[in-house]
Tab-separated table of C-alpha atoms in Angstrom:
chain	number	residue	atom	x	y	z
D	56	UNK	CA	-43.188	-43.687	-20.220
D	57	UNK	CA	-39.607	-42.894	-19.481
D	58	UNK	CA	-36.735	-45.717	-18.716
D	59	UNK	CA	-33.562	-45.009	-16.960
D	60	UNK	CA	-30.174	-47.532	-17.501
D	61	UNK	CA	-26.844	-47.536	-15.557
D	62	UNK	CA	-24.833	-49.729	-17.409
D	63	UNK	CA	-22.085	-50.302	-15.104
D	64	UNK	CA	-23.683	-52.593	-11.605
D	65	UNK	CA	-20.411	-52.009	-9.976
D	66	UNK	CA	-17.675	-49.965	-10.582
D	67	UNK	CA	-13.904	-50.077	-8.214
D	68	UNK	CA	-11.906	-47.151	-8.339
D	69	UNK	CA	-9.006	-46.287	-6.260
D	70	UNK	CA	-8.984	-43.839	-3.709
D	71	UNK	CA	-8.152	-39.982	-5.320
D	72	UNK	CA	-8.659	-41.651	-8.791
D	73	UNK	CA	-11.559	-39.488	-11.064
D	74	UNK	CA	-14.681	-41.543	-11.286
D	75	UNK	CA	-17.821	-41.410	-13.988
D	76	UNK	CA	-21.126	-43.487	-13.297
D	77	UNK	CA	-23.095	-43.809	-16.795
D	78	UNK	CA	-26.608	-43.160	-16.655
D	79	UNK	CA	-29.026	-42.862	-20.116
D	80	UNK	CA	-32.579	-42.249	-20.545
D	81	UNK	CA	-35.790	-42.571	-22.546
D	82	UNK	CA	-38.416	-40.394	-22.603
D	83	UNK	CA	-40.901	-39.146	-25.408
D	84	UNK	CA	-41.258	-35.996	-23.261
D	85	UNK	CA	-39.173	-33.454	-21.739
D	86	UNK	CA	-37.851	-34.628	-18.379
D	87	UNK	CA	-35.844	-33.901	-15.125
D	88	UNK	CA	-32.883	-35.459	-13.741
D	89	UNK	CA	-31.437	-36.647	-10.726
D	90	UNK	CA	-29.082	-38.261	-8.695
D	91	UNK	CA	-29.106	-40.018	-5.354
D	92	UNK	CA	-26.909	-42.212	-3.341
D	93	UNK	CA	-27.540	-44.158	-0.630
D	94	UNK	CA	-25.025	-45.534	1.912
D	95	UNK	CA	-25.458	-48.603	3.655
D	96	UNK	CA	-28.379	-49.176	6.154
D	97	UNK	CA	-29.598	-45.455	4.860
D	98	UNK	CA	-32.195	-43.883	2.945
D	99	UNK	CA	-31.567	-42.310	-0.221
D	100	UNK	CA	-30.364	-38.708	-0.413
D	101	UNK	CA	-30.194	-36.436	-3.539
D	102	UNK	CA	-26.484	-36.081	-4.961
D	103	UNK	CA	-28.205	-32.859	-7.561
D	104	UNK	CA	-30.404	-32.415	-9.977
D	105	UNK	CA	-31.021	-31.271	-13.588
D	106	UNK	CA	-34.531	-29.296	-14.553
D	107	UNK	CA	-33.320	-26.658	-16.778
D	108	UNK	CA	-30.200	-23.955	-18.226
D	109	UNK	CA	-26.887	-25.142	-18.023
D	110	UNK	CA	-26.387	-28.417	-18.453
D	111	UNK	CA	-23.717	-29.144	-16.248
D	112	UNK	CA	-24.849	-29.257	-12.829
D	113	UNK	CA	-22.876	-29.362	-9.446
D	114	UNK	CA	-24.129	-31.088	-6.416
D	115	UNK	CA	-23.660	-32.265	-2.590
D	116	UNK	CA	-19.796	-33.674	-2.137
D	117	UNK	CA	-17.770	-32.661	-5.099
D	118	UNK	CA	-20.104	-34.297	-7.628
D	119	UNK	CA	-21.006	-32.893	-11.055
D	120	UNK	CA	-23.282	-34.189	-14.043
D	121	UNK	CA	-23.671	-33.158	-17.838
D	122	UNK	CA	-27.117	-33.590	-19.155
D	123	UNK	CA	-26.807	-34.411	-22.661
D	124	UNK	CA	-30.258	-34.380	-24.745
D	125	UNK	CA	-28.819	-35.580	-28.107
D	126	UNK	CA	-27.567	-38.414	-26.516
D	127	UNK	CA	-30.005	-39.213	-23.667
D	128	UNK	CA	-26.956	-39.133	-21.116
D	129	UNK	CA	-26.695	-37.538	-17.428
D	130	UNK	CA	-22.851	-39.167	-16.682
D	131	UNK	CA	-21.929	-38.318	-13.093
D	132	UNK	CA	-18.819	-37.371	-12.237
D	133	UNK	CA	-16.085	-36.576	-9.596
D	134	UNK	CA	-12.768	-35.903	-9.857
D	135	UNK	CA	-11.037	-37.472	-6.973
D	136	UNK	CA	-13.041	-39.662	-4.907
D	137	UNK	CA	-12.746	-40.789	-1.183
D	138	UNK	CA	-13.188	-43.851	0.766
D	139	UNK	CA	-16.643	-41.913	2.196
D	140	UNK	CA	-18.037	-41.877	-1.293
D	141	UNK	CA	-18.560	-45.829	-1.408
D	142	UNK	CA	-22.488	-46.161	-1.946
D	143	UNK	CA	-24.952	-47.444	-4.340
D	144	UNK	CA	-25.830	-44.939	-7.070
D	145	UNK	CA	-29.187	-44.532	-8.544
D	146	UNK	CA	-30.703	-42.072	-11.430
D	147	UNK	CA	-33.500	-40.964	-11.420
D	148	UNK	CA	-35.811	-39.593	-14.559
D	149	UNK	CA	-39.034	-37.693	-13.729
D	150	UNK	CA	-40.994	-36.744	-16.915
D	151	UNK	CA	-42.947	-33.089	-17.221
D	152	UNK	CA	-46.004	-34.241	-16.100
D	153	UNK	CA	-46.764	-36.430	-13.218
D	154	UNK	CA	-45.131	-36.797	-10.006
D	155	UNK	CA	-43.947	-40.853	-10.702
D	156	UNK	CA	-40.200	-40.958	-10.626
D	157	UNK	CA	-38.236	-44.351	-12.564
D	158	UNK	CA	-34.701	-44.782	-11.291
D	159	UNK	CA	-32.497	-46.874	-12.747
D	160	UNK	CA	-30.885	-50.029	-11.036
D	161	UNK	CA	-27.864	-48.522	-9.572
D	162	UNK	CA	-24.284	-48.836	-9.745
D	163	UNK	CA	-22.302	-49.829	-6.905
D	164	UNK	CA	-19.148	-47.496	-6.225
D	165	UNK	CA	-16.473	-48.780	-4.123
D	166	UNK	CA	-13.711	-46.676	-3.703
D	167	UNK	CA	-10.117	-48.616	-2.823
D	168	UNK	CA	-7.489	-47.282	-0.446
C	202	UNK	CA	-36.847	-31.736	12.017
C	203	UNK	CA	-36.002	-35.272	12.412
C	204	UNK	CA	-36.722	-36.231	8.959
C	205	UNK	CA	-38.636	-39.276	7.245
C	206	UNK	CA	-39.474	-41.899	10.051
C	207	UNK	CA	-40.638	-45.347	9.012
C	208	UNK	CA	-41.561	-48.505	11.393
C	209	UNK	CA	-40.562	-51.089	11.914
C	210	UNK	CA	-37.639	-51.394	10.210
C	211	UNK	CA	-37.696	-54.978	10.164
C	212	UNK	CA	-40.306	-57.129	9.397
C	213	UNK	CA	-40.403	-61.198	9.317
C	214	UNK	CA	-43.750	-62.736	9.053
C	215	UNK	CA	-44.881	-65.829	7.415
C	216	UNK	CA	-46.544	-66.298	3.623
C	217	UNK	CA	-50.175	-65.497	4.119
C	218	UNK	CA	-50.333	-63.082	7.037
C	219	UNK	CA	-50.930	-59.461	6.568
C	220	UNK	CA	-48.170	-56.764	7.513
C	221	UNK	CA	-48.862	-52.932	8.128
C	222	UNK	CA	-46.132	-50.387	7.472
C	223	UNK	CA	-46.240	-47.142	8.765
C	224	UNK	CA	-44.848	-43.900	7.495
C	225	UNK	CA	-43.952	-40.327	8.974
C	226	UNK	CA	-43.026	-38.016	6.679
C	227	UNK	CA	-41.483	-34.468	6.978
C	228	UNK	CA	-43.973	-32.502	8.986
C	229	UNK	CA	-44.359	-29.686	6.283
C	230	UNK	CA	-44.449	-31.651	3.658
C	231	UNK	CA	-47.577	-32.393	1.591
C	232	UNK	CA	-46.544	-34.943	-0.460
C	233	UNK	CA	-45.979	-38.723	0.282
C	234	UNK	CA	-44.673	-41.563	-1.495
C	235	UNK	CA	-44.150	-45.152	-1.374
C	236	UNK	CA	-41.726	-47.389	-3.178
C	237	UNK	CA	-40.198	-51.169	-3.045
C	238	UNK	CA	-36.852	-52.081	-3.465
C	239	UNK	CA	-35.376	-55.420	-4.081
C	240	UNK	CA	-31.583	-56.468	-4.073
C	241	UNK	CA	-29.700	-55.281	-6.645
C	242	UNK	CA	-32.491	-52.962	-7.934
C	243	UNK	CA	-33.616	-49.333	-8.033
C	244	UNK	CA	-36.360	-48.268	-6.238
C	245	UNK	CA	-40.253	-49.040	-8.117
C	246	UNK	CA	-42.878	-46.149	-7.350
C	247	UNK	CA	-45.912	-47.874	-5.480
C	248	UNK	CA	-47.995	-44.660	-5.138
C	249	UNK	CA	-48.582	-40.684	-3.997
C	250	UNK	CA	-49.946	-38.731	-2.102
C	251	UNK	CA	-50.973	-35.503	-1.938
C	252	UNK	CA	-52.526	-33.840	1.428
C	253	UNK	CA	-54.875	-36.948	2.125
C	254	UNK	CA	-55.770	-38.066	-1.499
C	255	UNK	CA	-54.325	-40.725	-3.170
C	256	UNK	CA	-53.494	-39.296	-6.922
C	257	UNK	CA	-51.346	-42.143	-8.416
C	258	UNK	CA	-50.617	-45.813	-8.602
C	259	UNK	CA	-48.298	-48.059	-10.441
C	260	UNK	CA	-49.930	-51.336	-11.689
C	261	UNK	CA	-47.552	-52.734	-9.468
C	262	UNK	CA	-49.841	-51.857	-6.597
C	263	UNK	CA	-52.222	-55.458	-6.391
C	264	UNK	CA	-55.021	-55.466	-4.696
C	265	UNK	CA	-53.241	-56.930	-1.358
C	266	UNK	CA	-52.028	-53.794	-1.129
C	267	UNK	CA	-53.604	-50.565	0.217
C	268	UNK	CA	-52.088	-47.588	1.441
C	269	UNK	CA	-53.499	-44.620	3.378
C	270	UNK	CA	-52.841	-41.296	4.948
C	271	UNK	CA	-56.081	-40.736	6.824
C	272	UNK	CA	-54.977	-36.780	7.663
C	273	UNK	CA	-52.550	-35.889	5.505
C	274	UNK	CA	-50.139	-36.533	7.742
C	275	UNK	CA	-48.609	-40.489	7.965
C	276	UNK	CA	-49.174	-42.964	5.891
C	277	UNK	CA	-49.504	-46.876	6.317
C	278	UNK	CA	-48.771	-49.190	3.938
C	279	UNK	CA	-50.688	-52.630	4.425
C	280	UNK	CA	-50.137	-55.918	2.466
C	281	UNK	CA	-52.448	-58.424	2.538
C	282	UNK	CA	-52.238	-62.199	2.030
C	283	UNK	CA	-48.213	-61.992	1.504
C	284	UNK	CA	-46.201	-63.901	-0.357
C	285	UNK	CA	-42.647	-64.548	-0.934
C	286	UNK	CA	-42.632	-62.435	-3.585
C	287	UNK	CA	-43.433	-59.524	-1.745
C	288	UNK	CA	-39.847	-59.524	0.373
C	289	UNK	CA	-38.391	-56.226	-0.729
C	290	UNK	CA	-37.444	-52.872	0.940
C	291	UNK	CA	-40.215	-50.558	1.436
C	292	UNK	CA	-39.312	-47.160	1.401
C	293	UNK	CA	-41.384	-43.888	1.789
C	294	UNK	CA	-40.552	-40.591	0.923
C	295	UNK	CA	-41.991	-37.274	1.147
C	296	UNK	CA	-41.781	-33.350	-0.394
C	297	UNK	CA	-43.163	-29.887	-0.533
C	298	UNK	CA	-44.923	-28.495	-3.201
C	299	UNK	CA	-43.185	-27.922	-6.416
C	300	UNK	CA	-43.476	-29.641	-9.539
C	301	UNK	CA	-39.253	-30.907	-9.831
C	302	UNK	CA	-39.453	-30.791	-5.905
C	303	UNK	CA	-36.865	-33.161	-4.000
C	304	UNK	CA	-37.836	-36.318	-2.576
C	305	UNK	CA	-37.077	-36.934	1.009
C	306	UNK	CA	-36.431	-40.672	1.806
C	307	UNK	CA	-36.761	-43.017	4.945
C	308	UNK	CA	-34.668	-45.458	5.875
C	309	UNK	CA	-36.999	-47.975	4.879
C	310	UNK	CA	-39.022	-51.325	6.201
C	311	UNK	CA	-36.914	-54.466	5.289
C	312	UNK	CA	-39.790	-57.378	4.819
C	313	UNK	CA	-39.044	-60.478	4.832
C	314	UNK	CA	-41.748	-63.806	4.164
C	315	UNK	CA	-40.838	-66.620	5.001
């Protein structure tokens, strides 16, 4: 069974300021990565995705994450963020076999002018 | 392509009553989903579908609830006998093929018992 933890429920950040939402994992299998975001009164809509190769991955929006398998970490990350950006932030583990995704409980990012 | 319809969006009904969701998914897709979110959580998989058959579901699926997709196209979501406990967002989500394939959501059905 795989778990996913965001350890930060809300994080403030100015307006143009870099931002990084923490996201770890457990899995006793291989397993693939993501990252949505939802905006209020929306559905959720993929930010990117890790399956395999290079572990830094670009996505929708100027985001970015680094999978990191010795340390059970997909941190995303953007580099200057805009008032658009504020959402609720959820990863996502899927292992190798199966088609049941876990996400983790979100962060909230609210960006501050 | 309009993407992932559900209805209604909102539901209030009372503790006891049974509710119906319904769920339209991307037209090519094969694959549907169900999930419930509460406040301040990520969403929990419910079940899958793939074409018509119903290949998985989470313990968290009692046996109030059922969920169908008749002809591989929507789905419905029914909850029998509800209970407070069961006020949550219901979202459904769909894909094509694939094995890391992306999920497609709706905007979900806000239930509320009262």
């Amino acid at each position: 069974a795989q778990s996913v933890t965001q350890l930060d429920s809300q994080v403030p950040v100015f307006e143009e300021a870099p931002v990084e939402l923490r996201c770890n994992y457990s899995s006793s299998v291989s397993v693939y990565l993501f990252w949505y975001v939802q905006y209020p009164n929306q559905g959720l809509q993929l930010l990117l995705k890790y399956l395999s190769g290079s572990t830094l991955v670009k996505g929708i929006n100027g985001f970015e994450a680094e999978f990191n398998k010795s340390q059970t970490s997909f941190h995303l990350r953007k580099p200057s963020v805009h008032i658009s950006d504020t959402a609720e932030y959820f990863c996502a583990v899927r292992g190798n076999y199966g088609q049941n995704f876990v996400f983790g409980p979100g962060t909230r990012l609210s960006v501050l002018p | 392509d309009t993407g992932v319809s559900q209805d209604p969006r909102h539901k209030i009904t009372k503790r006891g009553q049974n509710v119906t969701f319904r769920c339209d998914p991307i037209s090519e897709h094969n694959r549907l989903y169900w999930y419930r979110q509460t406040l301040g959580q990520g969403p929990e998989f419910l079940t899958y579908f793939q074409n018509e058959a119903q290949l998985e579901k989470s313990r968290l699926l009692s046996d109030r609830f059922s969920a169908e997709r008749p002809k591989g196209s929507f789905s419905t979501l029914e909850i029998q006998r509800t209970e407070q406990g069961d006020s949550a967002m219901y979202l459904c989500a769909s894909s094509f093929g694939g094995a890391v394939n992306e999920q497609y959501f709706g905007p979900g059905t806000r239930l509320t018992v009262t």
